CSV table of C-alpha atoms in Angstrom, one decimal:
chain,number,residue,atom,x,y,z
A,1,UNK,CA,117.6,103.7,84.4
A,2,UNK,CA,114.2,103.0,82.7
A,3,UNK,CA,113.6,103.0,79.0
A,4,UNK,CA,110.4,103.3,77.1
A,5,UNK,CA,108.4,104.7,79.9
A,6,UNK,CA,104.6,105.2,79.8
A,7,UNK,CA,104.0,107.6,82.8
A,8,UNK,CA,100.9,107.4,84.9
A,9,UNK,CA,101.9,109.3,88.0
A,10,UNK,CA,105.1,111.3,88.9
A,11,UNK,CA,107.3,109.7,91.6
A,12,UNK,CA,107.1,112.3,94.5
A,13,UNK,CA,107.4,111.8,98.2
A,14,UNK,CA,107.9,108.0,97.8
A,15,UNK,CA,109.5,106.0,100.6
A,16,UNK,CA,109.9,102.7,98.7
A,17,UNK,CA,109.1,101.4,95.3
A,18,UNK,CA,108.8,98.0,93.7
A,19,UNK,CA,110.1,97.0,90.3
A,20,UNK,CA,108.3,94.0,88.8
A,21,UNK,CA,108.9,92.0,85.6
A,22,UNK,CA,105.5,91.8,83.9
A,23,UNK,CA,106.5,89.6,80.9
A,24,UNK,CA,104.6,86.7,82.5
A,25,UNK,CA,101.2,88.5,81.8
A,26,UNK,CA,101.7,88.2,78.1
A,27,UNK,CA,100.9,91.9,77.5
A,28,UNK,CA,102.3,93.6,74.4
A,29,UNK,CA,106.0,92.7,74.1
A,30,UNK,CA,107.4,96.3,74.8
A,31,UNK,CA,105.8,96.5,78.2
A,32,UNK,CA,108.0,94.5,80.5
A,33,UNK,CA,108.4,96.4,83.8
A,34,UNK,CA,106.0,97.9,86.3
A,35,UNK,CA,107.1,100.4,88.9
A,36,UNK,CA,104.9,101.4,91.8
A,37,UNK,CA,104.9,102.4,95.5
A,38,UNK,CA,105.6,99.5,97.7
A,39,UNK,CA,103.2,100.5,100.6
A,40,UNK,CA,100.2,101.7,98.6
A,41,UNK,CA,97.4,99.7,97.2
A,42,UNK,CA,97.3,100.0,93.4
A,43,UNK,CA,100.2,102.4,93.5
A,44,UNK,CA,101.4,101.8,90.0
A,45,UNK,CA,103.5,104.8,88.8
A,46,UNK,CA,104.6,103.8,85.3
A,47,UNK,CA,105.3,101.0,82.9
A,48,UNK,CA,108.6,100.7,81.0
A,49,UNK,CA,110.2,98.5,78.2
A,50,UNK,CA,113.3,97.8,80.3
A,51,UNK,CA,115.3,98.7,83.3
A,52,UNK,CA,119.0,98.6,84.0
A,53,UNK,CA,121.3,99.4,86.9
A,54,UNK,CA,123.2,102.6,86.5
A,55,UNK,CA,126.1,104.0,88.5
A,56,UNK,CA,125.1,106.8,90.9
């Protein structure tokens, strides 16, 4: 589950995604997570404040 999402592109027909902690970049404090397509160059889909594992 992602919280505080800033949407760039919708997730459609995606085979694999990456979830990366971006706090090391020193960006604004509320942007901590980047999500994108694993096998695409520059495939960032959205930024979020946080992520947590949820039961399916």
